[in-house]
Amino acid sequence: MKELNNPYLVKVYSDVQKRNQGKEFLQAVFEVLQSIEPIIHKHPEFEQHGIVERIVEPERLIHFQVPWVDDNGKTRVNRGYRVQFNSALGPYKGGLRFHPTVNESVVSFLGFEQVFKNALTNLPMGGGKGGSDFDPKEKSDGEIKRFCQSFISELYRHIGQFTDVPAGDIGVGSREIGYMYGYYKKIKNEFTGVLTGKNVNNSGSLVRTEATGYGVVYITEEMLSKVKNDNFKGKRVSISGSGNVAIYTAEKVKELGGIVVTVSDSSGYVYDENGIDIAILKQIKEVERKRLTEYAKLVPTSTYHDNSNGVWDIACDIAFPSATQNEIDLKDAEKLVKNGVTVVAEGSNMSTTPDAVEYFIKNGVLFLPGKAANAGGVAVSGLEMSQNSLRLSWSFEEVDNHLKEIMINIFKTIDETAKKYGLEGNYVDGANIAGFLKVASAMIWQG
Ligand code: NDP
């Protein structure tokens, strides 16, 4: 791993280390500082205006108690978070994650990444993120509802359509957004676009459900076409996760002629040489909310393996990690390269550890970082905000076309930025530099 040498960046990072213990946040900050190191000396104004030290410090970090009553009448308590990271480009925007691993470091890294991701979409959105260490697994619908209502009964005072507009993430889908939206409306007595990912009959946007997965595939398709004059036809594709991002990545890959050979959950993975059956996957995960073991029971050509990380042992041309952070480490990267992977695009945020990213790039794998690859979700959330403000609903085709155009533009931006700074093919640096320059310039303009 490279070291930082620029004295200004070394000092900023050392201060970040003193103030923050969590490894995920430090990892995300270090990656961005590394990327901007080659350009920082060309911009003495950044140090003058304290831009880097401001960009790595959240504008506001809120944490709060979330008490809720389980089905046995017992009161339980979780911790809720919202990190309002940077508002230079617009209202804070970013999802809510409900998962037992959520802590200050996790929401901070996600909020920090979101700042650059949102900048790349070219829509007017700042960056934020939030969530709770609540585990939605095996909770009844009533428990989920009571938790969501308690969570929003505190969060409502910190958010608003022009202030901070949360969306979903791991463990937060349309059902949870609905419970939070309904309760927000009741408390505030207003029907505004304060959350995105709403039901399409209730001011939600068409394509929001599909957006992140479709977006990952659109940007990968563009990269394949521009860099290799190639496409998805006949490619073997490995996907991890079986949630929102994984399902719609798989659906679009299949539509474009690729063969999705794996999906996983936190307990194991399913392998099917003939391609995953998307309709059955959706039925099990979205309708019945069951585990992947059920998939293997229904599809005789598939096999279930109870080691979720084993998904990276399978030979593939293209890999879409779409479960959680740091799910591909150096060993996984070595296996993937040995087995012939040529493209890796992050559906999940910071899916890949820094040494694994370095290994992919050194070995000629085309690597798209999450802040570029999975920006389609927040992009369509931005379009949902526009539709809410206009009190209009655009057609599926219209939103899908906007999404595609945004993803193609993101690829153009990160590719051209990488080339401009002599880093051709390094889309991690391209994304970090392009996002950083946009936010920095807005911060300087605002004083
Ligand atoms: P979902 O909750 O819909 O699905 C998450 C999937 O990942 C599930 O299959 C889950 O398995 C698996 N998973 C979660 N945590 C772990 C873990 N620690 N180890 C192994 N598997 C795990 O979430 P999404 O699909 O919405 O999100 C997936 C990733 O994509 C996250 O990193 C998220 O930040 C990112 N993302 C999502 C966007 C969106 O629009 N939804 C937008 C941009 C990024 P199990 O059911 O067993 O827990």
Short mmCIF file of C-alpha atoms and ligand atoms in Angstrom, two decimals:
data_model
loop_
_atom_site.label_atom_id
_atom_site.label_comp_id
_atom_site.label_asym_id
_atom_site.label_seq_id
_atom_site.Cartn_x
_atom_site.Cartn_y
_atom_site.Cartn_z
CA MET A 1 0.00 0.00 0.00
CA LYS A 2 1.19 3.50 -0.87
CA GLU A 3 1.98 6.01 1.88
CA LEU A 4 0.91 9.64 1.96
CA ASN A 5 3.80 12.07 1.43
CA ASN A 6 2.23 15.49 0.99
CA PRO A 7 2.70 17.25 4.39
CA TYR A 8 -0.78 18.82 4.31
CA LEU A 9 -2.48 15.46 3.65
CA VAL A 10 -0.25 13.66 6.19
CA LYS A 11 -1.32 16.18 8.85
CA VAL A 12 -5.03 15.93 7.93
CA TYR A 13 -4.94 12.13 8.05
CA SER A 14 -3.09 12.06 11.34
CA ASP A 15 -5.79 14.35 12.84
CA VAL A 16 -8.53 12.10 11.43
CA GLN A 17 -6.84 9.09 13.06
CA LYS A 18 -6.72 10.87 16.42
CA ARG A 19 -10.43 11.69 16.29
CA ASN A 20 -11.83 8.47 14.79
CA GLN A 21 -11.14 4.90 15.80
CA GLY A 22 -13.31 3.01 13.32
CA LYS A 23 -11.43 1.14 10.58
CA GLU A 24 -14.05 1.57 7.84
CA PHE A 25 -14.04 5.37 8.05
CA LEU A 26 -10.23 5.58 8.16
CA GLN A 27 -10.03 3.25 5.15
CA ALA A 28 -12.43 5.40 3.09
CA VAL A 29 -10.65 8.65 4.01
CA PHE A 30 -7.18 7.23 3.30
CA GLU A 31 -8.28 6.07 -0.16
CA VAL A 32 -9.54 9.53 -1.13
CA LEU A 33 -6.45 11.30 0.25
CA GLN A 34 -4.21 8.91 -1.69
CA SER A 35 -6.14 9.64 -4.88
CA ILE A 36 -5.94 13.42 -4.55
CA GLU A 37 -2.25 13.47 -3.57
CA PRO A 38 -1.02 13.88 -7.18
CA ILE A 39 -3.16 17.00 -7.66
CA ILE A 40 -3.04 18.69 -4.27
CA HIS A 41 0.14 20.71 -4.92
CA LYS A 42 -1.53 22.29 -7.95
CA HIS A 43 -4.22 23.77 -5.68
CA PRO A 44 -2.69 25.74 -2.79
CA GLU A 45 -6.14 27.29 -2.28
CA PHE A 46 -7.39 23.97 -0.81
CA GLU A 47 -5.04 24.23 2.16
CA GLN A 48 -5.71 27.97 2.45
CA HIS A 49 -9.47 27.31 2.74
CA GLY A 50 -9.03 24.20 4.92
CA ILE A 51 -10.92 22.17 2.31
CA VAL A 52 -9.48 18.73 3.01
CA GLU A 53 -9.86 18.96 6.79
CA ARG A 54 -13.45 20.16 6.32
CA ILE A 55 -14.35 17.48 3.78
CA VAL A 56 -13.25 14.67 6.13
CA GLU A 57 -15.24 16.01 9.10
CA PRO A 58 -19.04 15.53 9.10
CA GLU A 59 -21.00 18.76 9.37
CA ARG A 60 -23.24 17.05 11.91
CA LEU A 61 -23.36 13.59 13.50
CA ILE A 62 -26.51 12.69 15.39
CA HIS A 63 -27.02 9.57 17.44
CA PHE A 64 -30.12 8.74 19.37
CA GLN A 65 -31.97 6.11 21.37
CA VAL A 66 -34.59 4.00 19.56
CA PRO A 67 -36.85 2.21 22.06
CA TRP A 68 -39.45 -0.19 20.64
CA VAL A 69 -41.76 -2.92 21.93
CA ASP A 70 -41.37 -6.50 20.68
CA ASP A 71 -44.21 -8.99 20.15
CA ASN A 72 -43.87 -10.24 23.74
CA GLY A 73 -44.52 -6.76 25.10
CA LYS A 74 -40.88 -6.29 26.12
CA THR A 75 -39.23 -2.91 25.48
CA ARG A 76 -35.98 -3.11 23.56
CA VAL A 77 -33.46 -0.37 22.75
CA ASN A 78 -31.27 0.21 19.71
CA ARG A 79 -29.09 3.10 18.65
CA GLY A 80 -29.99 5.27 15.67
CA TYR A 81 -27.61 7.45 13.64
CA ARG A 82 -27.68 10.13 11.00
CA VAL A 83 -24.46 11.61 9.69
CA GLN A 84 -24.97 14.84 7.72
CA PHE A 85 -21.61 14.85 6.04
CA ASN A 86 -21.42 17.62 3.49
CA SER A 87 -24.05 19.98 2.09
CA ALA A 88 -21.94 21.98 -0.39
CA LEU A 89 -23.87 20.65 -3.40
CA GLY A 90 -27.39 20.34 -1.98
CA PRO A 91 -29.48 18.81 0.81
CA TYR A 92 -27.86 15.83 2.55
CA LYS A 93 -28.84 12.67 0.68
CA GLY A 94 -28.07 9.04 1.44
CA GLY A 95 -29.66 5.86 2.72
CA LEU A 96 -30.53 4.34 6.07
CA ARG A 97 -29.06 0.95 6.97
CA PHE A 98 -30.60 -1.40 9.55
CA HIS A 99 -28.02 -4.08 10.37
CA PRO A 100 -26.35 -5.24 13.60
CA THR A 101 -22.93 -4.12 12.30
CA VAL A 102 -24.00 -0.46 12.04
CA ASN A 103 -21.90 1.87 14.22
CA GLU A 104 -20.43 5.37 13.99
CA SER A 105 -17.55 4.25 11.77
CA VAL A 106 -19.84 2.45 9.32
CA VAL A 107 -22.30 5.36 8.92
CA SER A 108 -19.37 7.80 8.70
CA PHE A 109 -17.63 5.87 5.93
CA LEU A 110 -20.91 5.50 4.05
CA GLY A 111 -21.69 9.22 4.48
CA PHE A 112 -18.20 10.22 3.37
CA GLU A 113 -18.38 8.02 0.23
CA GLN A 114 -21.83 9.40 -0.50
CA VAL A 115 -20.47 12.96 -0.79
CA PHE A 116 -18.28 12.03 -3.78
CA LYS A 117 -20.83 9.64 -5.29
CA ASN A 118 -23.55 12.29 -5.28
CA ALA A 119 -21.15 14.81 -6.81
CA LEU A 120 -20.48 12.40 -9.70
CA THR A 121 -24.19 12.21 -10.57
CA ASN A 122 -24.17 15.97 -11.31
CA LEU A 123 -27.47 16.31 -9.42
CA PRO A 124 -27.76 18.89 -6.61
CA MET A 125 -27.28 16.60 -3.61
CA GLY A 126 -24.98 16.73 -0.59
CA GLY A 127 -23.93 13.56 1.21
CA GLY A 128 -25.32 11.85 4.32
CA LYS A 129 -26.10 8.40 5.66
CA GLY A 130 -27.70 6.83 8.70
CA GLY A 131 -29.28 3.78 10.21
CA SER A 132 -29.36 1.63 13.28
CA ASP A 133 -27.82 -1.51 14.78
CA PHE A 134 -31.35 -2.99 14.75
CA ASP A 135 -31.45 -6.44 13.13
CA PRO A 136 -34.58 -6.80 10.98
CA LYS A 137 -33.99 -10.54 10.42
CA GLU A 138 -36.76 -12.74 11.79
CA LYS A 139 -38.69 -9.78 13.16
CA SER A 140 -42.44 -9.74 12.63
CA ASP A 141 -44.08 -7.11 10.47
CA GLY A 142 -45.48 -5.49 13.64
CA GLU A 143 -42.01 -5.29 15.21
CA ILE A 144 -40.55 -3.74 12.04
CA LYS A 145 -43.37 -1.18 12.00
CA ARG A 146 -42.94 -0.23 15.67
CA PHE A 147 -39.17 0.07 15.24
CA CYS A 148 -39.49 2.27 12.13
CA GLN A 149 -42.02 4.52 13.85
CA SER A 150 -39.81 4.96 16.89
CA PHE A 151 -36.74 5.61 14.69
CA ILE A 152 -38.46 8.34 12.67
CA SER A 153 -40.09 9.88 15.75
CA GLU A 154 -36.60 11.15 16.61
CA LEU A 155 -35.08 11.49 13.14
CA TYR A 156 -37.96 13.65 11.84
CA ARG A 157 -36.63 16.75 13.59
CA HIS A 158 -33.32 16.57 11.70
CA ILE A 159 -34.58 15.93 8.15
CA GLY A 160 -36.77 17.69 5.57
CA GLN A 161 -37.25 17.96 1.82
CA PHE A 162 -34.77 20.88 1.61
CA THR A 163 -32.49 19.73 4.45
CA ASP A 164 -31.82 16.02 4.42
CA VAL A 165 -33.62 13.35 2.40
CA PRO A 166 -32.88 9.76 3.52
CA ALA A 167 -33.52 6.62 1.42
CA GLY A 168 -33.05 2.86 1.87
CA ASP A 169 -29.93 0.69 2.16
CA ILE A 170 -29.25 -2.74 3.69
CA GLY A 171 -32.34 -3.82 5.66
CA VAL A 172 -34.39 -0.81 4.55
CA GLY A 173 -36.62 -1.30 1.51
CA SER A 174 -40.01 -0.05 0.39
CA ARG A 175 -41.83 -1.53 3.42
CA GLU A 176 -39.59 0.27 5.96
CA ILE A 177 -39.63 3.55 3.97
CA GLY A 178 -43.46 3.30 3.93
CA TYR A 179 -43.70 2.93 7.73
CA MET A 180 -41.30 5.83 8.27
CA TYR A 181 -43.02 8.01 5.67
CA GLY A 182 -46.47 7.40 7.13
CA TYR A 183 -45.33 8.31 10.62
CA TYR A 184 -43.41 11.40 9.43
CA LYS A 185 -46.55 12.59 7.64
CA LYS A 186 -48.58 12.10 10.81
CA ILE A 187 -46.17 14.02 13.03
CA LYS A 188 -45.49 16.87 10.59
CA ASN A 189 -48.90 16.96 8.89
CA GLU A 190 -47.26 17.36 5.50
CA PHE A 191 -46.93 15.19 2.38
CA THR A 192 -43.51 16.15 1.04
CA GLY A 193 -40.59 14.37 -0.59
CA VAL A 194 -38.69 13.90 2.69
CA LEU A 195 -37.78 10.27 1.97
CA THR A 196 -37.05 8.57 -1.35
CA GLY A 197 -37.71 4.98 -2.32
CA LYS A 198 -41.41 5.57 -1.72
CA ASN A 199 -44.09 3.32 -3.16
CA VAL A 200 -44.86 4.29 -6.79
CA ASN A 201 -48.50 4.93 -5.87
CA ASN A 202 -47.37 7.33 -3.15
CA SER A 203 -45.06 9.81 -4.86
CA GLY A 204 -42.31 7.25 -5.40
CA SER A 205 -40.44 7.06 -8.68
CA LEU A 206 -40.60 4.28 -11.20
CA VAL A 207 -37.17 2.58 -11.62
CA ARG A 208 -36.06 3.46 -8.04
CA THR A 209 -36.29 -0.22 -7.07
CA GLU A 210 -34.22 -1.29 -10.08
CA ALA A 211 -31.94 1.78 -10.17
CA THR A 212 -28.80 0.68 -8.34
CA GLY A 213 -28.57 -2.73 -9.99
CA TYR A 214 -29.46 -1.46 -13.46
CA GLY A 215 -27.06 1.46 -13.01
CA VAL A 216 -24.14 -0.84 -12.14
CA VAL A 217 -24.78 -2.78 -15.32
CA TYR A 218 -25.20 0.34 -17.48
CA ILE A 219 -21.87 1.81 -16.39
CA THR A 220 -20.13 -1.56 -16.81
CA GLU A 221 -21.65 -1.95 -20.28
CA GLU A 222 -20.31 1.49 -21.19
CA MET A 223 -16.83 0.64 -19.89
CA LEU A 224 -16.82 -2.70 -21.72
CA SER A 225 -17.84 -1.00 -24.94
CA LYS A 226 -15.43 1.98 -24.70
CA VAL A 227 -12.37 0.16 -23.38
CA LYS A 228 -12.69 -3.33 -24.91
CA ASN A 229 -15.23 -2.92 -27.67
CA ASP A 230 -17.08 -5.74 -25.91
CA ASN A 231 -20.45 -6.44 -24.25
CA PHE A 232 -22.23 -8.80 -21.83
CA LYS A 233 -23.20 -11.47 -24.36
CA GLY A 234 -22.17 -14.93 -23.15
CA LYS A 235 -20.19 -13.58 -20.16
CA ARG A 236 -20.21 -15.59 -16.92
CA VAL A 237 -21.14 -13.24 -14.12
CA SER A 238 -20.75 -13.78 -10.36
CA ILE A 239 -22.89 -11.72 -8.03
CA SER A 240 -22.77 -11.68 -4.23
CA GLY A 241 -25.78 -10.76 -2.13
CA SER A 242 -29.40 -11.42 -2.99
CA GLY A 243 -30.96 -8.15 -1.92
CA ASN A 244 -32.11 -5.14 -3.89
CA VAL A 245 -28.82 -4.41 -5.65
CA ALA A 246 -27.99 -8.05 -6.46
CA ILE A 247 -31.45 -8.89 -7.83
CA TYR A 248 -31.63 -5.99 -10.29
CA THR A 249 -28.01 -6.35 -11.33
CA ALA A 250 -28.79 -9.98 -12.17
CA GLU A 251 -31.98 -9.02 -14.03
CA LYS A 252 -30.21 -6.49 -16.28
CA VAL A 253 -27.19 -8.75 -16.91
CA LYS A 254 -29.53 -11.49 -18.07
CA GLU A 255 -31.43 -9.07 -20.31
CA LEU A 256 -28.11 -8.11 -21.96
CA GLY A 257 -27.14 -11.73 -22.62
CA GLY A 258 -24.88 -12.49 -19.65
CA ILE A 259 -25.19 -15.64 -17.50
CA VAL A 260 -25.46 -14.99 -13.77
CA VAL A 261 -23.96 -18.06 -12.12
CA THR A 262 -24.09 -17.07 -8.42
CA VAL A 263 -25.98 -15.12 -5.77
CA SER A 264 -25.41 -15.26 -2.00
CA ASP A 265 -26.63 -14.19 1.41
CA SER A 266 -24.80 -13.96 4.73
CA SER A 267 -25.18 -17.74 5.26
CA GLY A 268 -24.13 -19.18 1.91
CA TYR A 269 -24.28 -19.00 -1.87
CA VAL A 270 -26.16 -20.59 -4.73
CA TYR A 271 -24.40 -21.72 -7.90
CA ASP A 272 -26.15 -22.52 -11.16
CA GLU A 273 -24.16 -23.12 -14.33
CA ASN A 274 -27.33 -22.51 -16.39
CA GLY A 275 -27.98 -19.11 -14.91
CA ILE A 276 -29.96 -17.97 -11.86
CA ASP A 277 -33.74 -17.90 -12.36
CA ILE A 278 -34.58 -14.26 -11.59
CA ALA A 279 -38.34 -14.79 -11.17
CA ILE A 280 -37.82 -17.48 -8.52
CA LEU A 281 -35.14 -15.38 -6.80
CA LYS A 282 -37.53 -12.40 -6.61
CA GLN A 283 -40.36 -14.54 -5.30
CA ILE A 284 -38.20 -15.94 -2.49
CA LYS A 285 -36.41 -12.75 -1.49
CA GLU A 286 -38.91 -9.98 -2.22
CA VAL A 287 -42.28 -11.66 -1.69
CA GLU A 288 -41.68 -14.50 0.77
CA ARG A 289 -38.62 -12.89 2.48
CA LYS A 290 -37.00 -16.32 2.86
CA ARG A 291 -33.37 -17.53 2.76
CA LEU A 292 -31.49 -18.72 -0.33
CA THR A 293 -31.66 -22.33 0.86
CA GLU A 294 -35.25 -22.19 -0.41
CA TYR A 295 -34.01 -21.26 -3.90
CA ALA A 296 -31.87 -24.40 -4.12
CA LYS A 297 -34.88 -26.52 -3.10
CA LEU A 298 -36.95 -25.08 -5.96
CA VAL A 299 -34.31 -25.09 -8.73
CA PRO A 300 -32.84 -28.59 -9.20
CA THR A 301 -29.97 -27.42 -11.46
CA SER A 302 -28.61 -25.22 -8.66
CA THR A 303 -26.47 -26.13 -5.67
CA TYR A 304 -26.32 -24.41 -2.27
CA HIS A 305 -23.01 -23.96 -0.40
CA ASP A 306 -23.01 -22.80 3.19
CA ASN A 307 -20.03 -20.43 2.98
CA SER A 308 -21.03 -17.02 1.62
CA ASN A 309 -17.46 -16.00 0.76
CA GLY A 310 -17.10 -19.11 -1.44
CA VAL A 311 -18.89 -17.13 -4.11
CA TRP A 312 -15.47 -15.78 -5.18
CA ASP A 313 -14.13 -19.34 -5.77
CA ILE A 314 -16.35 -19.62 -8.84
CA ALA A 315 -14.77 -18.88 -12.24
CA CYS A 316 -16.32 -15.85 -13.92
CA ASP A 317 -15.57 -13.09 -16.43
CA ILE A 318 -17.28 -10.32 -14.47
CA ALA A 319 -17.84 -9.97 -10.72
CA PHE A 320 -20.40 -7.70 -9.06
CA PRO A 321 -19.93 -7.70 -5.27
CA SER A 322 -23.35 -6.52 -4.05
CA ALA A 323 -23.62 -7.45 -0.37
CA THR A 324 -21.50 -5.34 2.00
CA GLN A 325 -18.20 -3.55 2.65
CA ASN A 326 -14.83 -5.35 2.46
CA GLU A 327 -16.40 -8.54 1.09
CA ILE A 328 -13.50 -9.09 -1.35
CA ASP A 329 -10.08 -9.28 0.28
CA LEU A 330 -6.68 -9.94 -1.29
CA LYS A 331 -7.12 -13.74 -1.21
CA ASP A 332 -10.49 -13.45 -2.96
CA ALA A 333 -8.99 -11.08 -5.52
CA GLU A 334 -6.16 -13.54 -6.24
CA LYS A 335 -8.66 -16.36 -6.76
CA LEU A 336 -10.83 -14.23 -9.05
CA VAL A 337 -7.85 -13.19 -11.19
CA LYS A 338 -6.53 -16.77 -11.35
CA ASN A 339 -9.98 -17.90 -12.52
CA GLY A 340 -10.07 -15.34 -15.30
CA VAL A 341 -12.05 -12.32 -14.05
CA THR A 342 -11.50 -9.26 -16.26
CA VAL A 343 -14.05 -6.81 -14.80
CA VAL A 344 -15.08 -6.05 -11.20
CA ALA A 345 -17.72 -3.41 -10.47
CA GLU A 346 -18.77 -2.63 -6.89
CA GLY A 347 -22.51 -2.78 -6.32
CA SER A 348 -21.97 -2.62 -2.57
CA ASN A 349 -20.14 0.31 -1.02
CA MET A 350 -16.37 -0.23 -0.56
CA SER A 351 -16.82 -3.93 -1.38
CA THR A 352 -13.10 -4.42 -1.87
CA THR A 353 -10.22 -4.04 0.61
CA PRO A 354 -7.44 -1.61 -0.47
CA ASP A 355 -4.86 -4.37 -1.14
CA ALA A 356 -7.40 -6.24 -3.27
CA VAL A 357 -8.18 -3.07 -5.30
CA GLU A 358 -4.45 -2.58 -5.89
CA TYR A 359 -4.11 -6.22 -6.96
CA PHE A 360 -6.98 -5.95 -9.46
CA ILE A 361 -5.58 -2.78 -11.03
CA LYS A 362 -2.02 -4.19 -11.21
CA ASN A 363 -3.36 -7.29 -12.93
CA GLY A 364 -5.22 -5.36 -15.61
CA VAL A 365 -8.72 -5.97 -14.24
CA LEU A 366 -11.10 -3.14 -15.12
CA PHE A 367 -12.22 -2.02 -11.66
CA LEU A 368 -15.15 0.32 -11.01
CA PRO A 369 -15.42 1.65 -7.43
CA GLY A 370 -18.82 1.78 -5.71
CA LYS A 371 -18.97 5.54 -5.60
CA ALA A 372 -19.18 5.52 -9.39
CA ALA A 373 -20.68 2.10 -10.11
CA ASN A 374 -23.59 2.11 -7.65
CA ALA A 375 -24.52 5.80 -8.01
CA GLY A 376 -27.65 4.88 -9.99
CA GLY A 377 -29.69 4.43 -6.80
CA VAL A 378 -29.05 7.89 -5.48
CA ALA A 379 -29.37 9.32 -8.99
CA VAL A 380 -32.93 8.02 -9.30
CA SER A 381 -33.58 9.21 -5.74
CA GLY A 382 -32.54 12.64 -7.01
CA LEU A 383 -35.00 12.22 -9.89
CA GLU A 384 -37.68 11.19 -7.35
CA MET A 385 -37.02 14.48 -5.50
CA SER A 386 -37.43 16.39 -8.79
CA GLN A 387 -40.73 14.63 -9.55
CA ASN A 388 -41.99 15.32 -6.00
CA SER A 389 -41.15 19.02 -6.34
CA LEU A 390 -42.87 19.19 -9.73
CA ARG A 391 -45.79 17.04 -8.50
CA LEU A 392 -45.35 14.90 -11.60
CA SER A 393 -44.62 11.23 -12.30
CA TRP A 394 -42.37 10.32 -15.18
CA SER A 395 -42.77 7.06 -17.11
CA PHE A 396 -40.54 4.03 -16.54
CA GLU A 397 -38.84 4.63 -19.87
CA GLU A 398 -38.18 8.30 -19.15
CA VAL A 399 -36.55 7.62 -15.76
CA ASP A 400 -34.62 4.63 -17.13
CA ASN A 401 -33.25 6.81 -19.97
CA HIS A 402 -32.18 9.48 -17.46
CA LEU A 403 -30.50 6.78 -15.36
CA LYS A 404 -28.63 5.38 -18.33
CA GLU A 405 -27.49 8.82 -19.42
CA ILE A 406 -26.26 9.62 -15.88
CA MET A 407 -24.29 6.36 -15.65
CA ILE A 408 -22.70 6.91 -19.07
CA ASN A 409 -21.72 10.43 -18.01
CA ILE A 410 -20.21 9.16 -14.78
CA PHE A 411 -18.02 6.79 -16.75
CA LYS A 412 -16.99 9.62 -19.08
CA THR A 413 -16.12 11.86 -16.12
CA ILE A 414 -14.02 9.30 -14.23
CA ASP A 415 -12.31 8.09 -17.40
CA GLU A 416 -11.43 11.58 -18.63
CA THR A 417 -10.32 12.70 -15.16
CA ALA A 418 -8.04 9.67 -14.81
CA LYS A 419 -6.53 10.38 -18.23
CA LYS A 420 -6.13 14.11 -17.51
CA TYR A 421 -3.98 13.37 -14.45
CA GLY A 422 -1.90 10.62 -16.10
CA LEU A 423 -3.77 7.81 -14.32
CA GLU A 424 -5.44 6.19 -17.34
CA GLY A 425 -7.59 3.19 -16.44
CA ASN A 426 -7.53 3.94 -12.70
CA TYR A 427 -11.21 4.66 -12.10
CA VAL A 428 -10.75 4.77 -8.32
CA ASP A 429 -8.50 7.82 -8.65
CA GLY A 430 -10.66 9.21 -11.48
CA ALA A 431 -13.80 9.03 -9.32
CA ASN A 432 -12.16 10.41 -6.19
CA ILE A 433 -10.47 13.32 -7.97
CA ALA A 434 -13.54 14.29 -10.02
CA GLY A 435 -15.88 14.12 -7.00
CA PHE A 436 -13.42 15.96 -4.76
CA LEU A 437 -12.80 18.81 -7.22
CA LYS A 438 -16.53 19.41 -7.65
CA VAL A 439 -17.26 19.54 -3.91
CA ALA A 440 -14.11 21.56 -3.15
CA SER A 441 -14.98 24.19 -5.72
CA ALA A 442 -18.51 24.59 -4.29
CA MET A 443 -17.07 24.88 -0.76
CA ILE A 444 -14.62 27.60 -1.84
CA TRP A 445 -17.40 29.47 -3.65
CA GLN A 446 -19.55 29.36 -0.50
CA GLY A 447 -16.69 30.74 1.62
P1 NDP B 1 -30.37 -5.57 0.99
O1 NDP B 1 -30.63 -5.49 2.44
O2 NDP B 1 -31.49 -5.55 0.05
O3 NDP B 1 -29.50 -6.88 0.67
C1 NDP B 1 -28.26 -7.08 1.26
C2 NDP B 1 -27.72 -8.43 0.81
O4 NDP B 1 -26.37 -8.55 1.22
C3 NDP B 1 -28.47 -9.60 1.43
O5 NDP B 1 -28.40 -10.68 0.55
C4 NDP B 1 -27.65 -9.88 2.69
O6 NDP B 1 -27.75 -11.20 3.16
C5 NDP B 1 -26.24 -9.62 2.19
N1 NDP B 1 -25.40 -9.13 3.30
C6 NDP B 1 -25.60 -8.03 4.06
N2 NDP B 1 -24.65 -7.92 4.99
C7 NDP B 1 -23.84 -8.99 4.81
C8 NDP B 1 -22.66 -9.43 5.46
N3 NDP B 1 -22.14 -8.76 6.49
N4 NDP B 1 -22.07 -10.57 4.96
C9 NDP B 1 -22.59 -11.24 3.91
N5 NDP B 1 -23.72 -10.86 3.27
C10 NDP B 1 -24.32 -9.75 3.71
O7 NDP B 1 -29.32 -4.38 0.70
P2 NDP B 1 -29.00 -3.68 -0.68
O8 NDP B 1 -29.03 -4.65 -1.79
O9 NDP B 1 -29.82 -2.46 -0.76
O10 NDP B 1 -27.51 -3.18 -0.43
C11 NDP B 1 -26.36 -3.99 -0.74
C12 NDP B 1 -25.13 -3.10 -0.84
O11 NDP B 1 -25.34 -2.12 -1.87
C13 NDP B 1 -24.80 -2.29 0.42
O12 NDP B 1 -23.39 -2.14 0.51
C14 NDP B 1 -25.39 -0.92 0.13
O13 NDP B 1 -24.75 0.12 0.85
C15 NDP B 1 -25.11 -0.80 -1.36
N6 NDP B 1 -25.95 0.15 -2.06
C16 NDP B 1 -27.32 0.01 -2.07
C17 NDP B 1 -28.09 0.93 -2.75
C18 NDP B 1 -29.58 0.76 -2.89
O14 NDP B 1 -30.17 1.54 -3.64
N7 NDP B 1 -30.20 -0.21 -2.26
C19 NDP B 1 -27.48 2.10 -3.39
C20 NDP B 1 -26.05 2.11 -3.39
C21 NDP B 1 -25.33 1.17 -2.72
P3 NDP B 1 -28.63 -11.53 4.46
O15 NDP B 1 -30.07 -11.41 4.00
O16 NDP B 1 -28.24 -12.89 4.87
O17 NDP B 1 -28.28 -10.49 5.48
#
